[in-house]
Short mmCIF file of C-alpha atoms and ligand atoms in Angstrom, two decimals:
data_model
loop_
_atom_site.label_atom_id
_atom_site.label_comp_id
_atom_site.label_asym_id
_atom_site.label_seq_id
_atom_site.Cartn_x
_atom_site.Cartn_y
_atom_site.Cartn_z
CA UNK A 1 13.02 83.47 159.12
CA UNK A 2 13.65 87.11 159.98
CA UNK A 3 11.92 88.26 163.18
CA UNK A 4 9.73 91.21 162.25
CA UNK A 5 7.41 93.32 164.38
CA UNK A 6 4.72 94.83 162.21
CA UNK A 7 3.27 98.13 163.44
CA UNK A 8 0.76 98.41 160.60
CA UNK A 9 -2.58 100.05 161.38
CA UNK A 10 -4.39 97.36 159.42
CA UNK A 11 -4.28 94.70 158.16
CA UNK A 12 -2.21 94.15 161.26
CA UNK A 13 -0.21 91.50 163.09
CA UNK A 14 -1.82 88.24 164.14
CA UNK A 15 -0.64 86.18 167.12
CA UNK A 16 2.15 83.85 165.99
CA UNK A 17 0.52 80.85 167.68
CA UNK A 18 -2.66 81.48 165.68
CA UNK A 19 -0.75 81.46 162.40
CA UNK A 20 1.10 78.30 163.43
CA UNK A 21 -2.16 76.57 164.28
CA UNK A 22 -3.64 77.65 160.93
CA UNK A 23 -0.52 76.37 159.19
CA UNK A 24 -0.72 73.01 160.93
CA UNK A 25 -4.38 72.65 159.94
CA UNK A 26 -4.05 74.17 156.48
CA UNK A 27 -4.29 70.99 154.42
CA UNK A 28 -6.38 68.84 156.72
CA UNK A 29 -8.91 70.49 158.96
CA UNK A 30 -10.09 68.30 161.80
CA UNK A 31 -9.57 65.03 159.92
CA UNK A 32 -11.75 66.20 157.02
CA UNK A 33 -8.89 65.80 154.54
CA UNK A 34 -9.78 69.29 153.31
CA UNK A 35 -8.70 72.84 154.06
CA UNK A 36 -11.15 75.11 155.89
CA UNK A 37 -11.03 77.19 152.70
CA UNK A 38 -12.48 74.25 150.77
CA UNK A 39 -15.27 73.32 153.16
CA UNK A 40 -18.89 74.04 152.37
CA UNK A 41 -20.27 76.74 154.62
CA UNK A 42 -23.20 74.35 155.17
CA UNK A 43 -20.96 71.47 156.31
CA UNK A 44 -20.97 70.31 159.92
CA UNK A 45 -17.23 71.11 160.03
CA UNK A 46 -17.74 74.75 159.19
CA UNK A 47 -20.92 75.16 161.23
CA UNK A 48 -18.89 74.01 164.25
CA UNK A 49 -16.31 76.72 163.46
CA UNK A 50 -18.77 79.61 163.14
CA UNK A 51 -20.73 78.50 166.20
CA UNK A 52 -17.52 78.26 168.26
CA UNK A 53 -16.41 81.67 166.97
CA UNK A 54 -19.69 83.20 168.14
CA UNK A 55 -19.65 81.38 171.51
CA UNK A 56 -16.06 82.51 172.13
CA UNK A 57 -16.80 86.11 171.27
CA UNK A 58 -19.89 86.09 173.51
CA UNK A 59 -17.77 84.69 176.30
CA UNK A 60 -14.94 87.20 175.83
CA UNK A 61 -17.17 90.28 175.64
CA UNK A 62 -19.94 88.99 177.95
CA UNK A 63 -22.49 89.60 175.20
CA UNK A 64 -26.02 89.11 176.59
CA UNK A 65 -28.60 86.90 174.87
CA UNK A 66 -30.65 89.83 173.60
CA UNK A 67 -27.78 90.82 171.32
CA UNK A 68 -27.04 89.14 167.98
CA UNK A 69 -23.52 88.50 166.72
CA UNK A 70 -23.13 88.73 162.94
CA UNK A 71 -20.21 87.80 160.68
CA UNK A 72 -20.52 90.02 157.61
CA UNK A 73 -18.46 91.40 154.73
CA UNK A 74 -18.02 94.88 153.29
CA UNK A 75 -15.77 96.23 156.04
CA UNK A 76 -16.56 98.90 158.58
CA UNK A 77 -17.12 101.20 155.61
CA UNK A 78 -20.20 99.27 154.59
CA UNK A 79 -21.56 99.72 158.12
CA UNK A 80 -21.35 103.48 157.58
CA UNK A 81 -24.36 102.97 155.26
CA UNK A 82 -25.92 99.86 156.73
CA UNK A 83 -26.37 101.34 160.21
CA UNK A 84 -28.42 104.35 159.02
CA UNK A 85 -30.34 102.27 156.45
CA UNK A 86 -31.51 99.95 159.21
CA UNK A 87 -31.67 102.24 162.23
CA UNK A 88 -32.41 105.77 161.04
CA UNK A 89 -36.00 104.85 160.31
CA UNK A 90 -38.28 106.07 163.12
CA UNK A 91 -37.59 109.80 163.29
CA UNK A 92 -35.09 109.69 160.43
CA UNK A 93 -32.46 111.59 162.37
CA UNK A 94 -29.21 110.77 164.10
CA UNK A 95 -26.46 112.53 166.03
CA UNK A 96 -22.82 111.98 165.04
CA UNK A 97 -19.85 112.73 167.27
CA UNK A 98 -16.92 113.84 165.14
CA UNK A 99 -13.57 112.69 166.42
CA UNK A 100 -11.55 112.06 163.28
CA UNK A 101 -11.34 110.92 159.69
CA UNK A 102 -13.40 107.78 160.15
CA UNK A 103 -16.22 109.57 161.99
CA UNK A 104 -16.31 112.04 159.12
CA UNK A 105 -16.73 109.25 156.61
CA UNK A 106 -19.48 107.65 158.68
CA UNK A 107 -21.24 111.02 158.95
CA UNK A 108 -20.97 111.71 155.25
CA UNK A 109 -22.47 108.37 154.34
CA UNK A 110 -25.33 108.72 156.84
CA UNK A 111 -26.34 112.02 155.23
CA UNK A 112 -27.71 109.97 152.34
CA UNK A 113 -30.36 108.47 154.58
CA UNK A 114 -31.76 111.16 156.86
CA UNK A 115 -31.18 114.24 158.91
CA UNK A 116 -27.76 113.95 160.46
CA UNK A 117 -26.42 116.37 163.03
CA UNK A 118 -22.89 116.86 164.30
CA UNK A 119 -22.68 116.83 168.09
CA UNK A 120 -19.28 117.56 169.57
CA UNK A 121 -16.29 117.97 167.34
CA UNK A 122 -12.64 117.32 168.14
CA UNK A 123 -10.48 120.39 168.14
CA UNK A 124 -6.74 119.79 168.13
CA UNK A 125 -7.34 116.09 168.50
CA UNK A 126 -9.17 116.26 171.79
CA UNK A 127 -12.15 114.08 172.45
CA UNK A 128 -15.00 116.57 173.00
CA UNK A 129 -16.75 116.83 176.35
CA UNK A 130 -20.26 115.50 175.82
CA UNK A 131 -23.21 116.11 178.09
CA UNK A 132 -26.64 114.56 177.88
CA UNK A 133 -28.38 117.82 176.95
CA UNK A 134 -26.30 118.04 173.78
CA UNK A 135 -28.05 115.01 172.30
CA UNK A 136 -31.44 115.03 170.60
CA UNK A 137 -33.69 112.68 172.62
CA UNK A 138 -35.63 112.01 169.40
CA UNK A 139 -32.59 110.91 167.42
CA UNK A 140 -32.76 107.29 166.27
CA UNK A 141 -29.20 106.80 167.49
CA UNK A 142 -25.92 108.50 168.39
CA UNK A 143 -22.84 107.44 166.43
CA UNK A 144 -19.34 107.45 167.93
CA UNK A 145 -15.92 106.14 166.90
CA UNK A 146 -14.46 104.66 170.09
CA UNK A 147 -10.85 104.74 168.85
CA UNK A 148 -9.56 107.08 166.17
CA UNK A 149 -7.05 105.00 164.27
CA UNK A 150 -5.49 107.84 162.30
CA UNK A 151 -5.42 110.55 164.98
CA UNK A 152 -4.47 108.22 167.86
CA UNK A 153 -7.23 109.34 170.21
CA UNK A 154 -9.83 107.33 172.11
CA UNK A 155 -12.87 107.82 174.34
CA UNK A 156 -12.00 107.06 177.94
CA UNK A 157 -15.68 107.05 178.93
CA UNK A 158 -18.90 106.77 177.01
CA UNK A 159 -21.26 109.72 176.64
CA UNK A 160 -24.61 109.58 178.44
CA UNK A 161 -27.17 109.61 175.64
CA UNK A 162 -30.18 108.73 177.77
CA UNK A 163 -32.46 106.29 175.96
CA UNK A 164 -30.95 106.94 172.56
CA UNK A 165 -28.94 103.90 171.48
CA UNK A 166 -25.22 104.31 170.84
CA UNK A 167 -23.88 102.97 167.55
CA UNK A 168 -20.13 102.50 167.81
CA UNK A 169 -17.43 101.99 165.22
CA UNK A 170 -15.02 99.89 167.28
CA UNK A 171 -12.83 98.76 164.38
CA UNK A 172 -9.53 99.64 165.97
CA UNK A 173 -10.09 98.87 169.65
CA UNK A 174 -12.63 96.06 169.91
CA UNK A 175 -11.34 93.34 172.29
CA UNK A 176 -8.55 95.57 173.62
CA UNK A 177 -10.26 96.10 177.01
CA UNK A 178 -13.47 94.80 178.59
CA UNK A 179 -16.53 96.90 177.70
CA UNK A 180 -20.15 96.86 178.83
CA UNK A 181 -22.00 95.74 175.70
CA UNK A 182 -25.37 96.73 177.20
CA UNK A 183 -24.34 100.40 176.88
CA UNK A 184 -24.54 100.03 173.08
CA UNK A 185 -27.30 99.45 170.55
CA UNK A 186 -24.92 98.41 167.80
CA UNK A 187 -21.19 97.74 167.67
CA UNK A 188 -19.33 97.15 164.43
CA UNK A 189 -15.72 96.45 163.56
CA UNK A 190 -13.70 95.52 160.50
CA UNK A 191 -11.68 92.46 161.51
CA UNK A 192 -8.29 93.41 160.12
CA UNK A 193 -7.08 95.36 163.17
CA UNK A 194 -7.82 93.39 166.30
CA UNK A 195 -9.75 90.31 165.19
CA UNK A 196 -8.34 88.53 162.15
CA UNK A 197 -7.87 88.82 158.39
CA UNK A 198 -9.52 91.46 156.21
CA UNK A 199 -12.81 90.49 154.62
CA UNK A 200 -14.74 89.93 157.84
CA UNK A 201 -16.83 92.51 159.69
CA UNK A 202 -18.24 91.83 163.12
CA UNK A 203 -21.61 93.32 164.08
CA UNK A 204 -23.13 93.07 167.55
CA UNK A 205 -26.71 94.36 167.54
CA UNK A 206 -29.42 94.61 170.15
CA UNK A 207 -32.47 92.54 169.31
CA UNK A 208 -35.02 95.39 169.22
CA UNK A 209 -33.00 97.25 166.58
CA UNK A 210 -33.32 94.40 164.09
CA UNK A 211 -36.27 94.25 161.70
CA UNK A 212 -37.06 97.95 161.37
CA UNK A 213 -35.55 98.49 157.93
CA UNK A 214 -37.95 99.50 155.14
CA UNK A 215 -38.58 97.01 152.31
CA UNK A 216 -36.51 99.16 149.97
CA UNK A 217 -33.32 98.14 151.80
CA UNK A 218 -31.47 95.49 149.75
CA UNK A 219 -31.59 92.00 151.23
CA UNK A 220 -27.84 91.83 151.87
CA UNK A 221 -27.86 95.22 153.64
CA UNK A 222 -30.68 94.32 156.01
CA UNK A 223 -29.48 93.09 159.42
CA UNK A 224 -32.57 90.92 159.68
CA UNK A 225 -31.42 88.80 156.73
CA UNK A 226 -28.23 87.91 158.57
CA UNK A 227 -29.89 87.41 161.93
CA UNK A 228 -32.45 85.00 160.43
CA UNK A 229 -29.81 83.07 158.52
CA UNK A 230 -27.11 82.98 161.20
CA UNK A 231 -24.72 84.96 158.98
CA UNK A 232 -25.03 82.35 156.24
CA UNK A 233 -27.69 83.80 153.92
CA UNK A 234 -24.97 83.59 151.29
CA UNK A 235 -21.39 82.35 151.57
CA UNK A 236 -19.75 84.06 154.54
CA UNK A 237 -15.97 84.76 154.59
CA UNK A 238 -15.26 81.28 155.93
CA UNK A 239 -11.49 81.39 156.29
CA UNK A 240 -11.51 84.79 157.99
CA UNK A 241 -14.13 83.51 160.44
CA UNK A 242 -11.95 80.48 161.16
CA UNK A 243 -8.91 82.68 161.91
CA UNK A 244 -11.06 84.97 164.06
CA UNK A 245 -12.14 81.90 166.03
CA UNK A 246 -8.48 81.01 166.62
CA UNK A 247 -7.79 84.58 167.77
CA UNK A 248 -10.72 84.33 170.22
CA UNK A 249 -9.30 81.01 171.50
CA UNK A 250 -5.94 82.76 171.98
CA UNK A 251 -7.54 85.61 173.95
CA UNK A 252 -9.45 83.19 176.18
CA UNK A 253 -6.27 81.25 176.86
CA UNK A 254 -4.52 84.49 177.77
CA UNK A 255 -7.13 85.05 180.47
CA UNK A 256 -9.68 87.15 178.60
CA UNK A 257 -10.00 90.88 178.12
CA UNK A 258 -8.97 91.91 181.66
CA UNK A 259 -5.58 90.34 181.04
CA UNK A 260 -5.46 91.76 177.53
CA UNK A 261 -6.11 95.24 178.89
CA UNK A 262 -3.27 94.93 181.41
CA UNK A 263 -0.87 93.93 178.68
CA UNK A 264 -2.11 96.68 176.36
CA UNK A 265 -1.63 99.29 179.12
CA UNK A 266 1.88 98.04 179.82
CA UNK A 267 2.80 98.28 176.15
CA UNK A 268 1.24 101.72 175.62
CA UNK A 269 2.74 103.17 178.83
CA UNK A 270 6.19 102.00 177.83
CA UNK A 271 5.97 103.61 174.40
CA UNK A 272 4.36 106.90 175.46
CA UNK A 273 6.88 107.23 178.29
CA UNK A 274 9.78 106.81 175.85
CA UNK A 275 8.25 109.41 173.52
CA UNK A 276 7.58 111.85 176.38
CA UNK A 277 11.22 111.55 177.45
CA UNK A 278 12.60 111.89 173.94
CA UNK A 279 14.38 115.09 172.88
CA UNK A 280 13.83 114.52 169.17
CA UNK A 281 10.38 112.89 168.97
CA UNK A 282 7.08 113.74 170.57
CA UNK A 283 3.64 112.14 170.86
CA UNK A 284 1.30 115.06 170.14
CA UNK A 285 -1.89 113.71 171.75
CA UNK A 286 -2.64 114.89 175.29
CA UNK A 287 -2.38 112.13 177.87
CA UNK A 288 -6.12 111.92 178.66
CA UNK A 289 -7.09 111.34 175.03
CA UNK A 290 -4.37 108.90 174.06
CA UNK A 291 -5.25 105.66 172.31
CA UNK A 292 -3.91 102.37 173.65
CA UNK A 293 -3.82 101.01 170.11
CA UNK A 294 -2.46 103.66 167.73
CA UNK A 295 0.44 105.86 168.78
CA UNK A 296 1.29 108.67 166.35
CA UNK A 297 4.55 110.56 166.88
CA UNK A 298 6.54 113.23 165.05
CA UNK A 299 9.93 114.85 165.13
CA UNK A 300 9.85 117.86 167.49
CA UNK A 301 11.17 120.14 164.72
CA UNK A 302 8.90 118.73 162.03
CA UNK A 303 12.06 117.42 160.35
CA UNK A 304 10.72 115.17 157.60
CA UNK A 305 14.18 114.01 156.57
CA UNK A 306 14.86 112.78 160.08
CA UNK A 307 11.49 111.01 160.12
CA UNK A 308 12.20 109.28 156.82
CA UNK A 309 15.61 108.19 158.14
CA UNK A 310 14.00 106.83 161.29
CA UNK A 311 11.43 104.84 159.33
CA UNK A 312 14.05 103.41 156.97
CA UNK A 313 16.49 102.43 159.73
CA UNK A 314 13.70 100.95 161.83
CA UNK A 315 12.76 98.75 158.90
CA UNK A 316 16.34 97.49 158.76
CA UNK A 317 15.89 96.39 162.38
CA UNK A 318 12.70 94.48 161.58
CA UNK A 319 10.39 97.23 162.87
CA UNK A 320 7.92 97.39 159.99
CA UNK A 321 5.31 99.88 158.79
CA UNK A 322 5.98 102.80 161.13
CA UNK A 323 5.13 105.48 158.60
CA UNK A 324 2.27 107.71 159.70
CA UNK A 325 -1.01 107.92 157.83
CA UNK A 326 -0.66 109.91 154.62
CA UNK A 327 -3.07 112.56 155.93
CA UNK A 328 -1.04 113.33 159.09
CA UNK A 329 2.56 112.33 158.23
CA UNK A 330 5.21 111.51 160.82
CA UNK A 331 5.18 108.06 162.38
CA UNK A 332 2.51 105.82 163.82
CA UNK A 333 3.03 102.66 165.84
CA UNK A 334 -0.10 100.53 165.95
CA UNK A 335 0.20 98.22 168.93
CA UNK A 336 -2.90 96.09 168.72
CA UNK A 337 -3.56 93.01 170.87
CA UNK A 338 -1.27 90.77 168.81
CA UNK A 339 1.79 93.02 169.17
CA UNK A 340 3.93 91.33 171.83
CA UNK A 341 5.53 93.34 174.64
CA UNK A 342 8.90 92.35 173.12
CA UNK A 343 7.98 94.25 169.95
CA UNK A 344 7.27 97.47 171.86
CA UNK A 345 10.46 97.00 173.93
CA UNK A 346 12.45 96.66 170.73
CA UNK A 347 10.86 99.81 169.31
CA UNK A 348 11.59 101.76 172.50
CA UNK A 349 15.23 100.61 172.48
CA UNK A 350 15.50 101.61 168.86
CA UNK A 351 14.04 105.08 169.52
CA UNK A 352 16.69 105.61 172.23
CA UNK A 353 19.51 104.35 170.06
CA UNK A 354 18.40 106.47 167.12
CA UNK A 355 18.24 109.51 169.35
CA UNK A 356 21.81 109.00 170.57
CA UNK A 357 23.02 108.82 166.99
CA UNK A 358 21.02 111.77 165.68
CA UNK A 359 21.05 114.41 168.37
C1 PLP B 1 -9.95 100.85 159.49
C2 PLP B 1 -11.13 101.58 159.98
C3 PLP B 1 -12.29 101.70 159.20
C4 PLP B 1 -12.39 101.17 157.79
O1 PLP B 1 -12.49 99.80 157.82
P1 PLP B 1 -12.76 98.95 156.50
O2 PLP B 1 -13.01 97.60 157.08
O3 PLP B 1 -11.53 99.04 155.66
O4 PLP B 1 -13.94 99.51 155.82
C5 PLP B 1 -13.37 102.35 159.75
N1 PLP B 1 -13.32 102.85 161.00
C6 PLP B 1 -12.22 102.75 161.77
C7 PLP B 1 -12.23 103.32 163.15
C8 PLP B 1 -11.09 102.11 161.29
O5 PLP B 1 -10.00 102.00 162.06
#
């Protein structure tokens, strides 16, 4: 089989050992004689899987007991509506920090459910400076996007919002570094970037924020439904949960999120350094706002032909999916947890070789 490193922004690479384990267990899970895909979500076999997935995630992220962990569907995009439907209920207002395309979508959706205010907007892809006095103390929550997948920017520290809970879209950097869960009211993430296959959405929600939704909220969109039924009110995405559990096992074996962060910093430093030294490519994001996960870069002259050539030749080398998002162009290397150091090293070598041949 051809060795490929996939730099896709999502669905993204999974650790090879996870895929091998899934392959080995594909036809016969745990002596059941059945595939995980075929097991009832009410069977002891599957209940063991979902319980282990939750226990592992709690362990990895040090999630306290007064937070619930939910395994849902609908993607992060469904959380854009579900969060306001459940949380924007006391004073019916919320503050949204605008740092990119995904924050904009979250903001737009929230406007359907209350009075939504923009607080801090990125200009030229800089994370805005946020001070406590900028936030409305009567807002039901403050929404942020911790990592901006398309722009390649990330928060390096959390804003101080006082007693107002922070709701965070962590789709593209959850599990990449340790975080203090108690600083958040609600965390959500689509799985397909740093957790597992598409079709699964992780929600981590503080206990006091559950159960406030009005009766008009549909059953499936009420967090309380999923808390009460341990994410199995209806059929959950069983196979995606199983793979996520294997990814959590892999992270624990690696030494947890401290170790993961070290590796992620090594990978990102290597790539940014190569781009900063390059004469033909540049990483446009200022150092203090750079994402560890998504690294956009462009040709210094805006030469689209050169960019297309780079992407095509990289593909020949087994460096897949380096094309930038359609809204920003250029290139983007997504280097999530599962991207091995060897993949980034190969990309860096290729950038240097390409530069020698195309100066
Ligand atoms: C990918 C992404 C989304 C959209 O996720 P879906 O699961 O496809 O709805 C939302 N927010 C961020 C930050 C993302 O990276």
